[in-house]
mmCIF file of C-alpha atoms and ligand atoms in Angstrom:
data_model
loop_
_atom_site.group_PDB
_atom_site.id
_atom_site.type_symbol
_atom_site.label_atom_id
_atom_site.label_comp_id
_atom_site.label_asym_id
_atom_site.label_seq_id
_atom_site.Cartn_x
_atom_site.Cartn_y
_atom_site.Cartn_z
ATOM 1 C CA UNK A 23 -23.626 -16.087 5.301
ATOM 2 C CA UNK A 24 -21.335 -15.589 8.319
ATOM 3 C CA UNK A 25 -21.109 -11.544 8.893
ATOM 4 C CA UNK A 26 -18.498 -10.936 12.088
ATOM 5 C CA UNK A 27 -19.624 -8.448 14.449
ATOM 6 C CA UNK A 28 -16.572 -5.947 13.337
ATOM 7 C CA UNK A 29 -18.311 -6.171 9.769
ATOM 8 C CA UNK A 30 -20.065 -3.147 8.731
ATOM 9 C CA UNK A 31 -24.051 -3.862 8.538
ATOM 10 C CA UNK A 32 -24.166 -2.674 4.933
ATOM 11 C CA UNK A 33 -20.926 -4.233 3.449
ATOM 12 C CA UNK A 34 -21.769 -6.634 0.518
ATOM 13 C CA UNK A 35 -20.164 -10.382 1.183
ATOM 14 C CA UNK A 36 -20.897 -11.166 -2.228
ATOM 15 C CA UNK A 37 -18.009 -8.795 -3.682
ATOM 16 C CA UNK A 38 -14.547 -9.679 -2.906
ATOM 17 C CA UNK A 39 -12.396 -6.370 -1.815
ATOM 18 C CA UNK A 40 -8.921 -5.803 -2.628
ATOM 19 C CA UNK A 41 -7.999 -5.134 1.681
ATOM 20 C CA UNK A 42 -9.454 -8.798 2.670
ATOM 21 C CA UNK A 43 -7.919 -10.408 -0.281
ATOM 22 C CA UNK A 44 -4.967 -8.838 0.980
ATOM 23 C CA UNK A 45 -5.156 -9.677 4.341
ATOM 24 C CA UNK A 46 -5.825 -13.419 3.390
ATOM 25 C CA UNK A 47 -2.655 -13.454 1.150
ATOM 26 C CA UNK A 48 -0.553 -11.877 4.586
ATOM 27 C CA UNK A 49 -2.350 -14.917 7.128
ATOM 28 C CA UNK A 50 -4.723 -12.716 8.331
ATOM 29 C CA UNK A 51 -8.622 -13.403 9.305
ATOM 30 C CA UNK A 52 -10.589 -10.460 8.556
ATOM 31 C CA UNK A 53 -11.619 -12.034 5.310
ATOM 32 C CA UNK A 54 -14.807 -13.756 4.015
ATOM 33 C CA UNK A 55 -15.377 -16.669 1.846
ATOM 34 C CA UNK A 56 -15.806 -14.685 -1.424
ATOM 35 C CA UNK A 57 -11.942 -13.250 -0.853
ATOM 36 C CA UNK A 58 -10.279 -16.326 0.184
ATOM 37 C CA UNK A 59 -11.550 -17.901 -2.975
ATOM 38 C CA UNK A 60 -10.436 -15.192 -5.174
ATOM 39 C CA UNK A 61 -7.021 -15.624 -3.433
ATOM 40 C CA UNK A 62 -7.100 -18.835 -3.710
ATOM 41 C CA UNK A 63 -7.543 -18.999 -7.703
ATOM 42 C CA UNK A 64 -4.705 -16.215 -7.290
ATOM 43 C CA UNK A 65 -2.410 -18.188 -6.116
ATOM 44 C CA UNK A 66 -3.066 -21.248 -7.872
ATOM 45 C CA UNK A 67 -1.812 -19.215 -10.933
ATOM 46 C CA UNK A 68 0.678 -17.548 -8.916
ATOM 47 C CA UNK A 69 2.068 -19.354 -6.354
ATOM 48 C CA UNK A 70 4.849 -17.173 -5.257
ATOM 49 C CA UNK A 71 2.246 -14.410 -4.459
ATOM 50 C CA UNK A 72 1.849 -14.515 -0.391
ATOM 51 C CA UNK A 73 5.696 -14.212 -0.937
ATOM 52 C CA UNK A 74 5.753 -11.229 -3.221
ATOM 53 C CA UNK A 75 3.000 -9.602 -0.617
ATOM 54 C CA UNK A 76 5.331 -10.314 2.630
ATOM 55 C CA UNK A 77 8.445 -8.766 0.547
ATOM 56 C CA UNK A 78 6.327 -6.085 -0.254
ATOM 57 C CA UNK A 79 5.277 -5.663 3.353
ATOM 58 C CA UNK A 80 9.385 -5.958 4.126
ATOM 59 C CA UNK A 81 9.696 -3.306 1.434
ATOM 60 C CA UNK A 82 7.288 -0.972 3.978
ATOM 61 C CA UNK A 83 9.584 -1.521 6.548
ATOM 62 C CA UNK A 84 12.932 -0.640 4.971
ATOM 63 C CA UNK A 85 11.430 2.247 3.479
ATOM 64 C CA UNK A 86 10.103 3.735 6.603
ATOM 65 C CA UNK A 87 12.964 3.295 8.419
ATOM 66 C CA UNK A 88 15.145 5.022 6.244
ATOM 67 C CA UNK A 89 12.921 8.079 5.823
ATOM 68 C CA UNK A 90 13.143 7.805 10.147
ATOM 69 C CA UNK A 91 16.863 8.292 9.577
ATOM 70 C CA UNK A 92 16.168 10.928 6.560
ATOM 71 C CA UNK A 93 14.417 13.056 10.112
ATOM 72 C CA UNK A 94 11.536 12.043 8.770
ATOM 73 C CA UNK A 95 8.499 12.130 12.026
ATOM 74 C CA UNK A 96 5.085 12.287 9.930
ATOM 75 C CA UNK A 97 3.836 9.628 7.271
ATOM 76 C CA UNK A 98 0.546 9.660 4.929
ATOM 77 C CA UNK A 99 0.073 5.862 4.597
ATOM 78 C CA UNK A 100 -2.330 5.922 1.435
ATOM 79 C CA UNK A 101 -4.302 2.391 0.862
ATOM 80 C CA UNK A 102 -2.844 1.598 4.099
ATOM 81 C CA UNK A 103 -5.246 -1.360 4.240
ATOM 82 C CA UNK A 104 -6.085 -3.866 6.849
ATOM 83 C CA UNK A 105 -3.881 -3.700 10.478
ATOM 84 C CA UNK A 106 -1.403 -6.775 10.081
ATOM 85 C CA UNK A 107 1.960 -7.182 11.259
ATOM 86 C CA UNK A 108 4.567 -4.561 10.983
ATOM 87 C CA UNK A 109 2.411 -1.325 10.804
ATOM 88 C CA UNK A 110 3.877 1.896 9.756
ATOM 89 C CA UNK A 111 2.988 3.520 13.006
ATOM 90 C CA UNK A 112 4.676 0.194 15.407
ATOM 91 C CA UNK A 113 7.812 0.832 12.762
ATOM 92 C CA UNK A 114 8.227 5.062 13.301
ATOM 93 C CA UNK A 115 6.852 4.977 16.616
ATOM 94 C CA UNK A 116 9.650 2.299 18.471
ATOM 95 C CA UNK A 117 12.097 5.015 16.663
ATOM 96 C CA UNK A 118 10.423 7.882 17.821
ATOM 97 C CA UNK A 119 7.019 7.915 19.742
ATOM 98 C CA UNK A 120 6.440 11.205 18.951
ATOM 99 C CA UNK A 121 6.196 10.026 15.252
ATOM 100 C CA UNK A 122 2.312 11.252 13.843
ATOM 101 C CA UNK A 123 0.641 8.990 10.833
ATOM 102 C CA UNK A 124 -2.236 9.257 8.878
ATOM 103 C CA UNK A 125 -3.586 6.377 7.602
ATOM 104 C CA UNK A 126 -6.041 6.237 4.824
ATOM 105 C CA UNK A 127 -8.189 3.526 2.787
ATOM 106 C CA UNK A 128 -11.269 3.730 0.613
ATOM 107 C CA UNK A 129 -12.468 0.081 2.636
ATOM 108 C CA UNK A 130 -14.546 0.338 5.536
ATOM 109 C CA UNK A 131 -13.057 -2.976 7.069
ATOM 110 C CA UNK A 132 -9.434 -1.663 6.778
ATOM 111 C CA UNK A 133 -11.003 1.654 8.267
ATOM 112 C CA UNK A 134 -13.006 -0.006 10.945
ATOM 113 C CA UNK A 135 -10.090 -1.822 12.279
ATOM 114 C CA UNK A 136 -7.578 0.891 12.176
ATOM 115 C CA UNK A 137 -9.454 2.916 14.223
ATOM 116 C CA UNK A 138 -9.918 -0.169 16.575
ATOM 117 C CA UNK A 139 -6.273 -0.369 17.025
ATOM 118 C CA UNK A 140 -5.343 2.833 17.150
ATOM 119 C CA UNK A 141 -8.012 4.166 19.191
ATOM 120 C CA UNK A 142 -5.782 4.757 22.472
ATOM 121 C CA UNK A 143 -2.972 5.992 20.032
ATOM 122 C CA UNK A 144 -3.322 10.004 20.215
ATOM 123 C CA UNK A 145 -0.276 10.461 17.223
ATOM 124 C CA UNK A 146 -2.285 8.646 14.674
ATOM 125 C CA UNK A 147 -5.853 8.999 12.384
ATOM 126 C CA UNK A 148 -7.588 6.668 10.427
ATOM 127 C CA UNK A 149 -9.606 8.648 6.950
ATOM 128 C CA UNK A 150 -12.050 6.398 4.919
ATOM 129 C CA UNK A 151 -11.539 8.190 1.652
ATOM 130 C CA UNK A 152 -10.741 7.293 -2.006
ATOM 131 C CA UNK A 153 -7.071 8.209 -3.409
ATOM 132 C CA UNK A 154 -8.714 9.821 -6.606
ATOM 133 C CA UNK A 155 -10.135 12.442 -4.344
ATOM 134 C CA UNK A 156 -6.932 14.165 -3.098
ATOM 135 C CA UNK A 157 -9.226 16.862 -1.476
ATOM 136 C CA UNK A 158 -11.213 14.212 0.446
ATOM 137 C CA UNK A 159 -7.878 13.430 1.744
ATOM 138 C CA UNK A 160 -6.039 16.075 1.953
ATOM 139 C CA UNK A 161 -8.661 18.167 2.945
ATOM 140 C CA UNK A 162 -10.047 16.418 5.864
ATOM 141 C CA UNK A 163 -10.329 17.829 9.636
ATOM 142 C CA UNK A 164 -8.275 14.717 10.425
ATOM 143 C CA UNK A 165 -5.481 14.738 8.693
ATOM 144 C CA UNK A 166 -4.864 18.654 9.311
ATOM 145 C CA UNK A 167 -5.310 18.027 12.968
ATOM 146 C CA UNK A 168 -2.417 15.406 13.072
ATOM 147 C CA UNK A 169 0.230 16.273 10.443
ATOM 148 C CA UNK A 170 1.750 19.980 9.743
ATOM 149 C CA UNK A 171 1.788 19.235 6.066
ATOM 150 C CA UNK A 172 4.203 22.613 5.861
ATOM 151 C CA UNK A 173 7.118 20.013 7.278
ATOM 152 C CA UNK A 174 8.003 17.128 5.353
ATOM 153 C CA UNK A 175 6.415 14.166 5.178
ATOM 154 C CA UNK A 176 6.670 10.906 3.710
ATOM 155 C CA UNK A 177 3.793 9.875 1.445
ATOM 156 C CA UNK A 178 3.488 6.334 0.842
ATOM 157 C CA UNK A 179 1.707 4.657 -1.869
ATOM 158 C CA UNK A 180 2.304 0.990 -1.135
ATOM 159 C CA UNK A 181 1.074 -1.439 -3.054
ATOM 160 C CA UNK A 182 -2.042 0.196 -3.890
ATOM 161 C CA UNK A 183 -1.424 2.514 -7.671
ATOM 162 C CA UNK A 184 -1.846 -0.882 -8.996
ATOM 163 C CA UNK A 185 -5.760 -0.323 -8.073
ATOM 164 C CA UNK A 186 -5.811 3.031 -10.218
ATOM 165 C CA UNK A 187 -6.957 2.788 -14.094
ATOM 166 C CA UNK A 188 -4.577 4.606 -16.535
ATOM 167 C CA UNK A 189 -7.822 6.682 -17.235
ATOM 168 C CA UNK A 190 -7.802 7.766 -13.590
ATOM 169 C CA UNK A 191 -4.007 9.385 -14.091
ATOM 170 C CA UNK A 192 -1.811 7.393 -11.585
ATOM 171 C CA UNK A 193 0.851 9.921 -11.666
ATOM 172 C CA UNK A 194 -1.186 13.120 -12.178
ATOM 173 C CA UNK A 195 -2.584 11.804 -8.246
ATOM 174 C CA UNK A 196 0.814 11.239 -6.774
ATOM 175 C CA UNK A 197 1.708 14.305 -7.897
ATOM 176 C CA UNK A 198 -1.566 16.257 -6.314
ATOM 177 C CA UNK A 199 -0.516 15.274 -2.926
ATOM 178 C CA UNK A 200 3.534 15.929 -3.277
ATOM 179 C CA UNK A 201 2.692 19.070 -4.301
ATOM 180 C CA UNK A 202 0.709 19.652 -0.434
ATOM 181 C CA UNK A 203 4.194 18.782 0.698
ATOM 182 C CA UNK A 204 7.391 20.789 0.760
ATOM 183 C CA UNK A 205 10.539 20.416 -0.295
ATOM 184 C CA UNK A 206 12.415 17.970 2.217
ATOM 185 C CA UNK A 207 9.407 15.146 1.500
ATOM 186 C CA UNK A 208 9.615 11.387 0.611
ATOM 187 C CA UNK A 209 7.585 9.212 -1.801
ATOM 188 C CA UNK A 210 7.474 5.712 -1.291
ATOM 189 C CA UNK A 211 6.155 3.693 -3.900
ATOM 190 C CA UNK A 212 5.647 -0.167 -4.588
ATOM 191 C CA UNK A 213 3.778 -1.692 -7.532
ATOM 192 C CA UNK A 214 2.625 -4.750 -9.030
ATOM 193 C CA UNK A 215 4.503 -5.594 -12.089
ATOM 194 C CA UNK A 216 3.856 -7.132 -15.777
ATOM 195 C CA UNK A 217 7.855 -7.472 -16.274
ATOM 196 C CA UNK A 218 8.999 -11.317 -16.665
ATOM 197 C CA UNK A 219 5.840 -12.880 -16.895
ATOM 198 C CA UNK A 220 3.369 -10.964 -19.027
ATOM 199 C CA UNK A 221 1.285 -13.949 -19.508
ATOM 200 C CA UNK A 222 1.124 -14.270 -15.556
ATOM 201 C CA UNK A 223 0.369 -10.552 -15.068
ATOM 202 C CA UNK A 224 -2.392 -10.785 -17.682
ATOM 203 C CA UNK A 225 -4.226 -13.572 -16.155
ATOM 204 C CA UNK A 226 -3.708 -11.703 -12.482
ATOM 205 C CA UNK A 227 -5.593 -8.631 -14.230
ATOM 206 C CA UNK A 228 -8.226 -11.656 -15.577
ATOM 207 C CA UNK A 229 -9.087 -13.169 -12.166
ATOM 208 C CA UNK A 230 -9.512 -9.602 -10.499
ATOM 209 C CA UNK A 231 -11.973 -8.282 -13.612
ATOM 210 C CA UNK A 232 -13.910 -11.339 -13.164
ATOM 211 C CA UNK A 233 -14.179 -10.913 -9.419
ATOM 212 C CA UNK A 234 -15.461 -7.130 -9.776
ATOM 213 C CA UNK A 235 -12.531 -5.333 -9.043
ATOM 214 C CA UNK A 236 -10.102 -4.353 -11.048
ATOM 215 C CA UNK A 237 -5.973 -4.240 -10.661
ATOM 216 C CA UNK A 238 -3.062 -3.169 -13.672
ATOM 217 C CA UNK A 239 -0.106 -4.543 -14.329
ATOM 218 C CA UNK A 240 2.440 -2.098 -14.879
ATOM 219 C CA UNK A 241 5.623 -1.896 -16.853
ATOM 220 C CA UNK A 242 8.785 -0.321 -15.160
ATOM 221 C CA UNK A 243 9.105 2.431 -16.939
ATOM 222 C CA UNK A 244 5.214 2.809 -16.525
ATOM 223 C CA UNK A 245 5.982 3.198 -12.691
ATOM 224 C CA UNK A 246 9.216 5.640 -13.076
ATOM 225 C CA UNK A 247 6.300 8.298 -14.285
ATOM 226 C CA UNK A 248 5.096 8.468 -11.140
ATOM 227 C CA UNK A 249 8.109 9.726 -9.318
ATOM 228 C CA UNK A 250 7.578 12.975 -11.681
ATOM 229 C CA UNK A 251 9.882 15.398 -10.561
ATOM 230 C CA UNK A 252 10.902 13.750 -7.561
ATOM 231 C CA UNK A 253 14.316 12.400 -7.545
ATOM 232 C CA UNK A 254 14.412 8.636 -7.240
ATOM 233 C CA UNK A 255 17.294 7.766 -4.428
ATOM 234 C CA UNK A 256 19.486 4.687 -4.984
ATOM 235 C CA UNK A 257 19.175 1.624 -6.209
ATOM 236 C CA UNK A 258 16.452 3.144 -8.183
ATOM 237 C CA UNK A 259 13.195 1.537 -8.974
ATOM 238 C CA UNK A 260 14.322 -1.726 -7.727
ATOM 239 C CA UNK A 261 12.577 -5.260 -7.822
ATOM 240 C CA UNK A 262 10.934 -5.719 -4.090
ATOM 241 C CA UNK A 263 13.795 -7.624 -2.741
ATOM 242 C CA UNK A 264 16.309 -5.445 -4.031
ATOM 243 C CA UNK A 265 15.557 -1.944 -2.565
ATOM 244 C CA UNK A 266 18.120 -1.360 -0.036
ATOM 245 C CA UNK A 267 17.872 -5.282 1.634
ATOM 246 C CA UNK A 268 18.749 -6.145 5.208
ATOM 247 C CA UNK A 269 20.483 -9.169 6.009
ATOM 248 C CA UNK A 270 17.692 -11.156 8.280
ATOM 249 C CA UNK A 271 15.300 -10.697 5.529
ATOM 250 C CA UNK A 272 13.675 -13.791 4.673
ATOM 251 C CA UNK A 273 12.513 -14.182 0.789
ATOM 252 C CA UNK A 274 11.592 -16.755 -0.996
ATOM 253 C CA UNK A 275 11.731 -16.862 -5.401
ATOM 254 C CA UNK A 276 14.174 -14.771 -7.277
ATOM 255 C CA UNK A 277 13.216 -11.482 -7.088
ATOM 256 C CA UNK A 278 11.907 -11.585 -10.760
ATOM 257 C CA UNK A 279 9.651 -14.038 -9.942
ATOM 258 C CA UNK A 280 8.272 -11.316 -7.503
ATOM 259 C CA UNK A 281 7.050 -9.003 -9.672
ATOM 260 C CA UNK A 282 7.000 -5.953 -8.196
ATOM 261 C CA UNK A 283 8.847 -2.432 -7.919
ATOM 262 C CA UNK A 284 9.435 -0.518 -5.352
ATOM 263 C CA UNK A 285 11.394 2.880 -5.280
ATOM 264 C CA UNK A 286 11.556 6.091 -2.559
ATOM 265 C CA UNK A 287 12.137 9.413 -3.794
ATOM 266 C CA UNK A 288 13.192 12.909 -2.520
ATOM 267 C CA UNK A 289 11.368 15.826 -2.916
ATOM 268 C CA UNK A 290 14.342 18.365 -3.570
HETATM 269 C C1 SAM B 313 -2.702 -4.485 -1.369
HETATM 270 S S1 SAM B 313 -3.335 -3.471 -0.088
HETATM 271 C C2 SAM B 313 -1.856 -2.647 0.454
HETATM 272 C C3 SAM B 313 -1.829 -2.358 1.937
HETATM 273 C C4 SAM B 313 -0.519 -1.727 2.434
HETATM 274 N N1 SAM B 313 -0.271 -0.461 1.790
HETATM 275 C C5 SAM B 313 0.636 -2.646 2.197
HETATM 276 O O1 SAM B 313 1.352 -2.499 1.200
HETATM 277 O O2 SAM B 313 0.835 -3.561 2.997
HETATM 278 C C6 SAM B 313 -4.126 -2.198 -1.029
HETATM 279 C C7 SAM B 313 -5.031 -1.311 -0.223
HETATM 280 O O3 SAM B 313 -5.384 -0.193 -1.036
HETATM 281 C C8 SAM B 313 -6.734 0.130 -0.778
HETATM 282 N N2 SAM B 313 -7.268 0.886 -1.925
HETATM 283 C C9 SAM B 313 -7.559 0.436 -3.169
HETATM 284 N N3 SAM B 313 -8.035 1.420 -3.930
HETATM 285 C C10 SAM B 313 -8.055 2.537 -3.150
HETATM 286 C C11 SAM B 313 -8.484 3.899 -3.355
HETATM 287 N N4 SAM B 313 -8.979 4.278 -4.540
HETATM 288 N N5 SAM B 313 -8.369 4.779 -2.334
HETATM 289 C C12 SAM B 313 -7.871 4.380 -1.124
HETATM 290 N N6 SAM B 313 -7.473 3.104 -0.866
HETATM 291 C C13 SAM B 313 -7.565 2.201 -1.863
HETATM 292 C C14 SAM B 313 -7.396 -1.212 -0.585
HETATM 293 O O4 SAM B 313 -8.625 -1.094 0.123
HETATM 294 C C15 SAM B 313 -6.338 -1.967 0.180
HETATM 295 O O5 SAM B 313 -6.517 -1.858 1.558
#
């Protein structure tokens, strides 16, 4: 089985991970067999997905340039995932290069090439660490080296809650690490959706049990719980497309087709 040389020695090719998949979806290449034919049978049921994934990724972008303009200068990218185009760090660092952000992702692969990428950039940090452990995150001689978490910061959860089981407390974890940041802080949140095609959404959830991993479609009002007490800033929990859109972005499907939320909040 082909194993790159920037693939851990220990990683399992047998297992598809949700990072490569991912990646494959965005045109990337660090991705093995196993992924791309997950994908694959992804988007054979969905074929609007690499779409939904690059408005996602264009969600990224608004978002972090608006908490720029909020004064925003430090970001904790959670399930930040596999370097691709449009990083948060290229985004708030052409604004400001004095900009700090810690990225974090429970996949060595994302990790590994983070820290390739980043490794002459002295206002950024790369954490291997799982979400559901706020402590490993928040915790760690890394991140309290780069950000002063007593200024605020924008957390991002992008794209990744959908990876959290209900049983795991998706909003209970959001809230652990807004409450490490004070008043002044953003959230910014995207999620896949179940809205408008349950039966799609269903069969999405299917394909990922099968593969070993496991992803949850969630319901709007399912995602506006995990803005808890943070106030959610116009237009709301929008569909991807619709959160504050630029005119040169490029979409393709109505955004219902999408499937996916997306929403920044303010931490009054
Ligand atoms: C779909 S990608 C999103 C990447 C990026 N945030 C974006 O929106 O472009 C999801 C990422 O979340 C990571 N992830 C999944 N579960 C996680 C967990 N429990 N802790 C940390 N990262 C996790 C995956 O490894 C993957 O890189």
């Amino acid at each position: 089985m082909e194993r790159p040389n920037w693939a851990p020695g220990e990683l399992d090719l047998t297992v598809p991970s949700a990072a490569r998949v991912y990646d494959y979806y965005l045109g990337g290449s660090h991705n093995f067999a196993v992924d791309r034919a997950q994908a694959r049978q992804a988007i054979e049921q969905w074929p609007l997905l690499p779409a939904a994934l690059r408005a996602n990724r264009a969600f990224l972008r608004r978002a972090v340039k608006f908490c720029l303009t909020q004064g925003i200068r430090q970001f904790l990218d959670i399930g930040s995932g596999i370097p691709t185009v449009g990083n948060v760090h290229e985004i708030a660092q052409a604004f400001d290069p004095a900009c700090r952000i810690a990225y974090v992702d429970v996949d060595p692969i994302a990790v590994a090439h983070s820290r390739l990428m980043l490794s002459d950039n002295p206002n950024t940090a790369v954490i291997q660490a799982d979400l559901r452990k706020p402590e490993d995150v928040l915790d760690s001689p890394e991140v309290r080296e780069l950000l002063d978490l007593s200024q605020p910061t924008a957390v991002l959860f992008v794209a990744v809650l959908h990876f959290i089981a209900d049983e795991e407390d998706p909003a209970g974890l959001v809230g652990r690490y807004l409450d490490a940041v004070p008043s002044g802080s953003y959230l910014v949140l995207s999620h896949g959706s179940s809205e408008g095609a349950p039966q799609r959404a269903a069969q999405h959830e299917d394909l990922y049990q099968r593969t070993g991993s496991r992803i949850f479609m969630r319901s709007h009002q399912r995602v506006l719980t995990y803005f808890g007490d943070c106030e959610l800033l116009p237009p709301g929990l929008s569909q991807m497309t619709q959160w504050r859109p630029e005119p040169d972005d490029e979409y393709w499907g109505s955004p219902e087709q999408l499937s996916g939320f997306t929403g920044v909040a303010y931490k009054a």
